[in-house]
Coordinates of C-alpha atoms in Angstrom, one line a residue:
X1 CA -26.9 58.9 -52.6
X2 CA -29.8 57.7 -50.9
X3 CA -30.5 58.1 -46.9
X4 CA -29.9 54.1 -46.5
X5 CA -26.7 53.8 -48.5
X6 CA -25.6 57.2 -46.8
X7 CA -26.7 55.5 -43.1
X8 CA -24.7 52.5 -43.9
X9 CA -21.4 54.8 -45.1
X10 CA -21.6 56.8 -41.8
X11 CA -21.8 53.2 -39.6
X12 CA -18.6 52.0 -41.3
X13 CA -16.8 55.0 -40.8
X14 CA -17.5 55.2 -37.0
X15 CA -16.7 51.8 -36.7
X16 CA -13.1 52.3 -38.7
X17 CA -12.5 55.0 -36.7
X18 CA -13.1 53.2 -33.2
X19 CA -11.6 50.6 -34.7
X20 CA -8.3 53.0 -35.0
X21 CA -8.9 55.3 -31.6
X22 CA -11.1 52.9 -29.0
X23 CA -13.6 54.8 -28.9
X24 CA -15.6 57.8 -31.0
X25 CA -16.9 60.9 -30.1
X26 CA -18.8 63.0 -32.4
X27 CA -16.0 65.6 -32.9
X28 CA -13.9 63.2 -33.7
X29 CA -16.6 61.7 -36.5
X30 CA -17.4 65.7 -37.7
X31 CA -13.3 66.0 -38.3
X32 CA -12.6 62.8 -39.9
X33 CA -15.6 63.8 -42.6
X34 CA -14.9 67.0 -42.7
X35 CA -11.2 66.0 -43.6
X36 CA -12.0 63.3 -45.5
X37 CA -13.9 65.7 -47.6
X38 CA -11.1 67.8 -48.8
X39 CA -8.6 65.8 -49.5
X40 CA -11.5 64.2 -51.9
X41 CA -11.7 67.2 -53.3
X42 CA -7.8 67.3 -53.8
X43 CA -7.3 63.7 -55.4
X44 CA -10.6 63.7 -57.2
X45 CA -11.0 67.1 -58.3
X46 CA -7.9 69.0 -58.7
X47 CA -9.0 71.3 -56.2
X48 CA -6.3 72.5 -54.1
X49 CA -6.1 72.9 -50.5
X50 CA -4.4 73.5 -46.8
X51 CA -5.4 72.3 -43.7
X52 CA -4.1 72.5 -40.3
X53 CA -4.0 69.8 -37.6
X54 CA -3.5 71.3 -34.0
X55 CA -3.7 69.4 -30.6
X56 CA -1.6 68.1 -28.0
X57 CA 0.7 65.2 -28.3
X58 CA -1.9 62.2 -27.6
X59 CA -4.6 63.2 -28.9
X60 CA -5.0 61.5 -32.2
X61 CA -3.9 64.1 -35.0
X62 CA -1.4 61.6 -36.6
X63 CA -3.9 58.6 -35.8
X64 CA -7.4 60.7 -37.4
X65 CA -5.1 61.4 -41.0
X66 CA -3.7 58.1 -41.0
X67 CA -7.1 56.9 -40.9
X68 CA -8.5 59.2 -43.3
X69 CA -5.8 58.5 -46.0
X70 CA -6.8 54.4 -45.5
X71 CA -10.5 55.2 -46.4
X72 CA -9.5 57.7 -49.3
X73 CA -7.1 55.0 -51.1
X74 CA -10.2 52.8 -50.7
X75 CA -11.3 54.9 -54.2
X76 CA -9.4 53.3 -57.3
X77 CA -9.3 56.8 -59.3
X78 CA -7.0 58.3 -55.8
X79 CA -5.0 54.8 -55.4
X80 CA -4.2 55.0 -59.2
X81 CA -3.5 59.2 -59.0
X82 CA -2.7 60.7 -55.6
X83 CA 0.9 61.1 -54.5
X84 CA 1.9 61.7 -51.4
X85 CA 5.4 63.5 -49.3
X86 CA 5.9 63.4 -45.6
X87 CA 8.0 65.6 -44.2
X88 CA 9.2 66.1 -40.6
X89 CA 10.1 69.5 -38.8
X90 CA 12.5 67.2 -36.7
X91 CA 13.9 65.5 -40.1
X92 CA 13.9 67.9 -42.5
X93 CA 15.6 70.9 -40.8
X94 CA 16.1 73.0 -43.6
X95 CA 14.7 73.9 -46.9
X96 CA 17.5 72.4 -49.0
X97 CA 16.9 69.2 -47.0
X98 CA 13.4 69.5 -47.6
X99 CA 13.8 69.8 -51.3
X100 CA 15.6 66.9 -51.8
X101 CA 13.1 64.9 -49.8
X102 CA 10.4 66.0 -51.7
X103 CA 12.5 65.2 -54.9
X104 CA 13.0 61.6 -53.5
X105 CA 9.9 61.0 -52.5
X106 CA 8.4 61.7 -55.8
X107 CA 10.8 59.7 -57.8
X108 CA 11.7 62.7 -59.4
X109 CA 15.8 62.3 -59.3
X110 CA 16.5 61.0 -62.5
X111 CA 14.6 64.1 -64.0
X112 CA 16.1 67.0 -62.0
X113 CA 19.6 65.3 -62.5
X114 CA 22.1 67.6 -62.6
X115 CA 20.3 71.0 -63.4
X116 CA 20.8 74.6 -61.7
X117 CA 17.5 76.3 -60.1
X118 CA 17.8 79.8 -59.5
X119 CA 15.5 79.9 -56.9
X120 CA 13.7 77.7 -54.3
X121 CA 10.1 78.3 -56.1
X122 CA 11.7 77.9 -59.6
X123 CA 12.8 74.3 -58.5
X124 CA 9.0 73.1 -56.8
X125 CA 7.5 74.7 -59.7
X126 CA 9.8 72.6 -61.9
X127 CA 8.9 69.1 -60.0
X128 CA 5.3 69.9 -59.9
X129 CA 5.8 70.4 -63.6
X130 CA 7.0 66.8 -64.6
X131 CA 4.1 65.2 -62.7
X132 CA 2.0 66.5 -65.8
X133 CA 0.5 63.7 -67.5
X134 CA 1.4 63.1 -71.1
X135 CA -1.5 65.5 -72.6
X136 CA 0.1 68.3 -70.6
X137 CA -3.2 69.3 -69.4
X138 CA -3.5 68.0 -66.2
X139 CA -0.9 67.5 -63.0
X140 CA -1.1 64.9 -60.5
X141 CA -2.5 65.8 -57.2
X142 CA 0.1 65.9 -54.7
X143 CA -0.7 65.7 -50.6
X144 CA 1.8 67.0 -48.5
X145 CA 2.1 66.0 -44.6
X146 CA 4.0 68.5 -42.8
X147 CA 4.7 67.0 -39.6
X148 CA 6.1 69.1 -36.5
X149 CA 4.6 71.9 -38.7
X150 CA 5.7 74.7 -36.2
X151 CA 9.3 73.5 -36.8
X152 CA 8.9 74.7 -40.5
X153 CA 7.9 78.3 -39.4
X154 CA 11.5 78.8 -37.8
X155 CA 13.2 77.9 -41.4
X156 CA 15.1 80.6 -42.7
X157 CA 12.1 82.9 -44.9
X158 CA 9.8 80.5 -44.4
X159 CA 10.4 79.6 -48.0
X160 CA 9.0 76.2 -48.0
X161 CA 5.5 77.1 -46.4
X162 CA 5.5 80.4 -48.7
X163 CA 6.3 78.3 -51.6
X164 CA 3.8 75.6 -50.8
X165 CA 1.1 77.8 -49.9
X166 CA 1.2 79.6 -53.0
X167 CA 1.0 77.0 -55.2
X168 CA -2.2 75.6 -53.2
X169 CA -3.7 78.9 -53.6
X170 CA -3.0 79.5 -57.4
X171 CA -3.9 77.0 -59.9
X172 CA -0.3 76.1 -60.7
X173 CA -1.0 72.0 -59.5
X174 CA -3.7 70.5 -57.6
X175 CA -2.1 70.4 -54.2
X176 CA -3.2 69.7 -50.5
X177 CA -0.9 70.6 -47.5
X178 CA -1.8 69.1 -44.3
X179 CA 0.0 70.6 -41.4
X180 CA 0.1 68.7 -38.1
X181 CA 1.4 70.5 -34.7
X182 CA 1.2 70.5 -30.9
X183 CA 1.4 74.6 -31.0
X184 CA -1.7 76.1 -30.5
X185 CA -0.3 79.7 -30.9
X186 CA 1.5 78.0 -34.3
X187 CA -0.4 80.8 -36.9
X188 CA 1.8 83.2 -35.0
X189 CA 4.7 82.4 -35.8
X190 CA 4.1 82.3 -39.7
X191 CA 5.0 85.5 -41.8
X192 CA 2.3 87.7 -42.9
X193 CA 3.2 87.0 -46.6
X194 CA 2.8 83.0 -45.9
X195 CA -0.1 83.7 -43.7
X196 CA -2.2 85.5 -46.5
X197 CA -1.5 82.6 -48.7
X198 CA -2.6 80.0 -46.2
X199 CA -6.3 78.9 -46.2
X200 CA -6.8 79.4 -42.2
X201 CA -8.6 76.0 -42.0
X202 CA -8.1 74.5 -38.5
X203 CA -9.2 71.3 -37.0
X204 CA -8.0 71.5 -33.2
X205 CA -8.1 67.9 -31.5
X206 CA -9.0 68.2 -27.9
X207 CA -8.8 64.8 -26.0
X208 CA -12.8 64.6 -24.3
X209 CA -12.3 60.8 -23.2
X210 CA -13.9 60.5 -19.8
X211 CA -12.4 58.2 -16.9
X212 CA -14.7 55.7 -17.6
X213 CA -13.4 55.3 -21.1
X214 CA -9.7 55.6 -20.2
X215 CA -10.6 52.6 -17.7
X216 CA -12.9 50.9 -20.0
X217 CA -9.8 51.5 -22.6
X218 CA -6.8 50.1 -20.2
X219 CA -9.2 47.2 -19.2
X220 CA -9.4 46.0 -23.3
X221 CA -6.0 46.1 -23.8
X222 CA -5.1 44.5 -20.2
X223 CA -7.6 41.5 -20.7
X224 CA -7.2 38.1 -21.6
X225 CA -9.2 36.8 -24.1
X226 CA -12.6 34.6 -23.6
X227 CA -10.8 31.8 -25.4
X228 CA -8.1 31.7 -23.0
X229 CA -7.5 28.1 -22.4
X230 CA -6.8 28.7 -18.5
X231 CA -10.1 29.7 -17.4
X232 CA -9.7 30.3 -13.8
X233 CA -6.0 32.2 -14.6
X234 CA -7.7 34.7 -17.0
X235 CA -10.8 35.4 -14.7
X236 CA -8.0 36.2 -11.7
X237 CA -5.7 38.2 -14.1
X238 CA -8.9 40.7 -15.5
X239 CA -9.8 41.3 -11.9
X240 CA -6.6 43.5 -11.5
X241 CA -8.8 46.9 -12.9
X242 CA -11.5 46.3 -10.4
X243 CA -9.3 46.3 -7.5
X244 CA -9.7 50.2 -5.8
X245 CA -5.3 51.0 -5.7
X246 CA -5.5 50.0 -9.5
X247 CA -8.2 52.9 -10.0
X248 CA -6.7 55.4 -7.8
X249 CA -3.2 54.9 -9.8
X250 CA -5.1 55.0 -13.6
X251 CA -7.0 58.4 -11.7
X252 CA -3.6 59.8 -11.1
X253 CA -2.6 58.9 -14.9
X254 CA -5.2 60.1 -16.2
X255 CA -5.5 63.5 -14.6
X256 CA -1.7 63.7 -15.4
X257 CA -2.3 62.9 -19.2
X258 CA -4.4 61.3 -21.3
X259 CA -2.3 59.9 -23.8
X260 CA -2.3 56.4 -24.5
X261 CA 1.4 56.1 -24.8
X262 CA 1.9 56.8 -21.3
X263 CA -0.4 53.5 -19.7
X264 CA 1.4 51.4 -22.7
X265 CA 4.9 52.5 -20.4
X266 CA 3.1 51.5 -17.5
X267 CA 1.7 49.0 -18.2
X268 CA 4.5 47.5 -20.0
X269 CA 6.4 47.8 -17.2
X270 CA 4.2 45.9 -14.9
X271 CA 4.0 42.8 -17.6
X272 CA 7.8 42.9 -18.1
X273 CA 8.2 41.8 -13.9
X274 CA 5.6 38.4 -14.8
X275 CA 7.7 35.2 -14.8
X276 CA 7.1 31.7 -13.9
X277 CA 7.4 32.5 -10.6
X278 CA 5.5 35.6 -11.0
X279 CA 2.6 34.8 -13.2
X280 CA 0.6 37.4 -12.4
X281 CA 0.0 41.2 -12.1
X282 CA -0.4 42.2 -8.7
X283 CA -1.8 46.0 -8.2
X284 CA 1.6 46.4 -5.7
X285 CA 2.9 45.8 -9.3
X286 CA 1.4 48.5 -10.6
X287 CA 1.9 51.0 -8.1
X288 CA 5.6 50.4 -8.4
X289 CA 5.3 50.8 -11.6
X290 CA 3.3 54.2 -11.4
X291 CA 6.3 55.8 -9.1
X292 CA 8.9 55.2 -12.0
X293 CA 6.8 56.3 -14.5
X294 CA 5.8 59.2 -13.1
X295 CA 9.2 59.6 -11.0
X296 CA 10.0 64.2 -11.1
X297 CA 13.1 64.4 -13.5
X298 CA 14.6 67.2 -12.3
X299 CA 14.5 66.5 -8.9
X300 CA 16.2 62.7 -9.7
X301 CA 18.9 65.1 -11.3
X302 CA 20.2 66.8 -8.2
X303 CA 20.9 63.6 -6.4
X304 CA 24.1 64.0 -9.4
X305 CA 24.7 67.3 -8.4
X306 CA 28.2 68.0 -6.7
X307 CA 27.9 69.6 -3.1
X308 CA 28.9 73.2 -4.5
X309 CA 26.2 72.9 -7.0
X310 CA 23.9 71.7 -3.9
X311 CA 24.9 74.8 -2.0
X312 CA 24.0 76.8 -4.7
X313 CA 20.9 75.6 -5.7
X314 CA 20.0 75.8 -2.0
X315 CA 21.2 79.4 -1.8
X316 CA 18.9 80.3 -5.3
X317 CA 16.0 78.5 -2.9
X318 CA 16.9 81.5 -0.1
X319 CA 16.9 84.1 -2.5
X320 CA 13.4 83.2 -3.9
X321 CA 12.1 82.8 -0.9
X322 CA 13.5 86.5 0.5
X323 CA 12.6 88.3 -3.0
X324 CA 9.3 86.3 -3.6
X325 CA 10.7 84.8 -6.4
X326 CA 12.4 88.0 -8.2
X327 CA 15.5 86.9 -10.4
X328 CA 18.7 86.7 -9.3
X329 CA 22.5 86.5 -10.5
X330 CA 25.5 84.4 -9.8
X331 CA 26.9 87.3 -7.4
X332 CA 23.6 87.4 -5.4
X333 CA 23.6 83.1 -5.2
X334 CA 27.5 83.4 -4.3
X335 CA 26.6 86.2 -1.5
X336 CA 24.1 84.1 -0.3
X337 CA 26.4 80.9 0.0
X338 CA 29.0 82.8 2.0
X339 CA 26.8 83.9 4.2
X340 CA 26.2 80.4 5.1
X341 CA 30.2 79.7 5.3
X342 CA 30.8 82.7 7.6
X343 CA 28.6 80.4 10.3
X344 CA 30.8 77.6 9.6
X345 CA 34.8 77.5 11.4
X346 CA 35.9 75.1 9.1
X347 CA 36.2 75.9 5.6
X348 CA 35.8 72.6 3.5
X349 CA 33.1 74.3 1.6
X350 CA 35.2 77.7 0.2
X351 CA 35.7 77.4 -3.3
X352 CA 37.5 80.2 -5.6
X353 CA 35.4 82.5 -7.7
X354 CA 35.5 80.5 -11.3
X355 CA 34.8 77.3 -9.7
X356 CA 31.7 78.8 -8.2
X357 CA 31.4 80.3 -11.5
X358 CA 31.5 77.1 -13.5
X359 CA 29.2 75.1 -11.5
X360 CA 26.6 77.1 -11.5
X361 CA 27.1 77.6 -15.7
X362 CA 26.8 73.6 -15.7
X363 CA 22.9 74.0 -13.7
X364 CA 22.4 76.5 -16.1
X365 CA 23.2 73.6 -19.2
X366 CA 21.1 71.1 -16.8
X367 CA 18.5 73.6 -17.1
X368 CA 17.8 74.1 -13.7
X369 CA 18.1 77.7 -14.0
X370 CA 17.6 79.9 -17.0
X371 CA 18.0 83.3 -18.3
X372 CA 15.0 85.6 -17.8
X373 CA 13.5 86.3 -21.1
X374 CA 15.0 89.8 -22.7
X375 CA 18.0 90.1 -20.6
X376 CA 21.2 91.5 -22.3
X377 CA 24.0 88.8 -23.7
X378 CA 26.1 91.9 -23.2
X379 CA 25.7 91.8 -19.9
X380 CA 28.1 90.1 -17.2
X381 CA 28.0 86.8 -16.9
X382 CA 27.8 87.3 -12.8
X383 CA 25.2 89.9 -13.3
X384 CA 23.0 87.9 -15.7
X385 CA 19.5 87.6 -14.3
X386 CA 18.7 83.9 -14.2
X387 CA 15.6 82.2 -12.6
X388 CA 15.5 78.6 -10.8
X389 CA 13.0 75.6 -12.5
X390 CA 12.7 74.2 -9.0
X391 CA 9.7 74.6 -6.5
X392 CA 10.5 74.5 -2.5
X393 CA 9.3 70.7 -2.5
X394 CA 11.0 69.5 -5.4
X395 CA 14.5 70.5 -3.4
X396 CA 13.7 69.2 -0.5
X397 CA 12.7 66.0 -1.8
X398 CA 15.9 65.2 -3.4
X399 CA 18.0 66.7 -0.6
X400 CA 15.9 63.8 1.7
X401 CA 17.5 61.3 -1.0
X402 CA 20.9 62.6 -1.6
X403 CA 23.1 60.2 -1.3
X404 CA 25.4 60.8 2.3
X405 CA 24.2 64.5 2.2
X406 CA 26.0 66.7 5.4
X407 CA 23.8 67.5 8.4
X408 CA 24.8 71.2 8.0
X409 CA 24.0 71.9 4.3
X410 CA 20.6 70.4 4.8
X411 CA 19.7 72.1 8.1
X412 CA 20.5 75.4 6.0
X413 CA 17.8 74.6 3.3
X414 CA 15.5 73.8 6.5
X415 CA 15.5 77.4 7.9
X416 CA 13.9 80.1 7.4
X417 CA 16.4 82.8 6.7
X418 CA 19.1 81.1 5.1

């Protein structure tokens, strides 16, 4: 290929893919070709191959395949041969599941009918089989998206990843199986039989958008058009990202996450308030908006909390605070809390052991506490070492906002000492 035409191929490409992302880096341009290259060699040669996809949620895994499969059925000879399966971790939960998806998905039904497969392998090797063409010497290449990849590794045997990664290390059917995950630790958790069988490529997908991007980003999708046919509207409206509030909010985003999806909520939720009344985005607006959207989950959930649960969480507060945040156990929490009734003389606050008991196994299904990792189910319930989720200022934020919440208990989460 000569340098022009090459020139020309690499100008189209970064356009398609800032086209599909907002903007390009040259990571993400080394991936996509480097990608782009083997699955070509996949659907064009027969050669097979396994890939793996790993970054965080946001960063553009699903977005950089979806655009390299678009380019790829560009090429007649792949739109004519290349099949393809999606799977999902989420979706597919099981290998018997999975099995019949793949069988679906290939329009392979009517063949497998009614017959018995002795074993998982037996049955892929027998669907791979009747995508043979009709001189029996070749098989059509097959791509297979494994999304939620980590998911798959917790399948009982790992059968399907064994299964698939042996095929696309033999020379049983040209094959390519693109895994895509959030895990980075995710090659840990495979066997060591479906680890030797797996190719160890990795493309990790680290988000390296800078402020100015994300800005530059939020301002293009914020923005009314040139055309607009109210002129002096549209110049007021795109003046909202230039205002200093607006900035400081879309910093706070930003160092929070970079993913796109989150400014779609809030943004969304600022242009779902604009009404006749209301036509425009004020940057009030958006700082509303901001609080919801970023709004600390947990600590909305104790303003449901019943006061016993309160008490206890508050007493778990103590106890971290005395033991430097050591574990503790319901009979430590319940100590704790009766230390605290002893100073009272009235006794609205005594509850009977199983009712202390059952509240606290109800923050424990919130997940507000949890067990510490390795301790014995054999153990006690009472004595099972648990840990709290909550930091000092998440507590006392939502005892601030509980609703009608008595002097007394929150004077106790006030001092010191319990």
């Amino acid at each position: 290929m000569s340098k022009r035409k090459t020139e020309n191929l690499n100008t189209d490409l970064f356009l398609q893919i800032e086209e599909h992302y907002g903007y390009c880096s040259p990571n993400i341009f080394f991936f996509f070709r480097h990608l782009l290259e083997l699955l070509k060699q996949t659907a064009i040669h027969g050669e097979s191959n396994s890939v793996l996809i790993i970054g965080p949620r946001g960063a553009g895994k699903t977005t950089l395949l979806k655009c390299v499969l678009r380019h790829l059925l560009e090429e007649k000879e792949v739109q004519k041969n290349l099949l393809q399966v999606h799977l999902n971790g989420l979706l597919q939960t099981d290998d018997r599941i999975a099995l019949k998806e793949i069988t679906r998905q290939l329009n392979l039904e009517n063949v497998v009918g009614d017959k018995v497969f002795g074993s998982f392998a037996e049955n892929l090797a027998f669907l791979l089989e009747a995508l043979k063409k009709g001189d029996r010497s070749s098989s059509r290449p097959v791509l297979f998206v494994l999304d939620e990849f980590d998911l798959f590794a917790h399948h009982k045997n790992q059968t399907l990843l064994y299964n698939l990664f042996d095929v696309s290390q033999s020379a049983q059917a040209p094959i390519a199986v693109v895994g895509v995950t959030c895990r980075l630790d995710v090659l840990e958790l495979l066997e060591k039989r479906v680890k030797s069988r797996f190719s160890h490529r990795q493309i990790h997908l680290l988000s390296s958008l800078t402020f100015a991007q994300y800005l530059e980003r939020v301002r293009a999708q914020l923005s009314l058009l040139d055309d607009f046919p109210e002129t002096k509207f549209a110049q007021n409206w795109n003046t909202l990202c230039e205002d200093k509030s607006v900035k400081e909010v879309l910093q706070r985003h930003y160092n929070s996450s970079k993913d796109f999806r989150s400014v779609h909520m809030l943004l969304m939720s600022c242009l779902s308030r604009v009404s006749v009344a209301k036509p425009a985005i004020k940057p009030v607006d958006l700082l509303e908006a901001s609080r919801l959207c970023l709004a600390d989950a947990k600590a909305n959930m104790l303003h449901g909390l019943s006061i016993l649960e309160l008490c206890l969480i508050i007493a778990m507060k103590h106890l971290n605070d005395i033991y430097e945040g050591e574990p503790f156990n319901l009979q430590m929490v319940h100590n704790e809390f009766k230390k605290f009734l002893q100073r009272k003389s009235n006794s609205m606050y005594n509850f009977d052991q199983p009712v202390v008991m059952k509240a606290f196994e109800h923050l424990q299904q919130l997940e507000l506490i949890r067990p510490v990792d390795g301790s014995s189910a054999k153990t006690q319930r009472e004595y099972q070492l648990m840990r709290l989720m909550l930091d000092h200022s998440q507590i006392m934020e939502a005892l601030q906002k509980y609703p009608q919440c008595p002097t007394d208990v929150q004077q106790w989460a006030m001092s010191a000492f319990g």
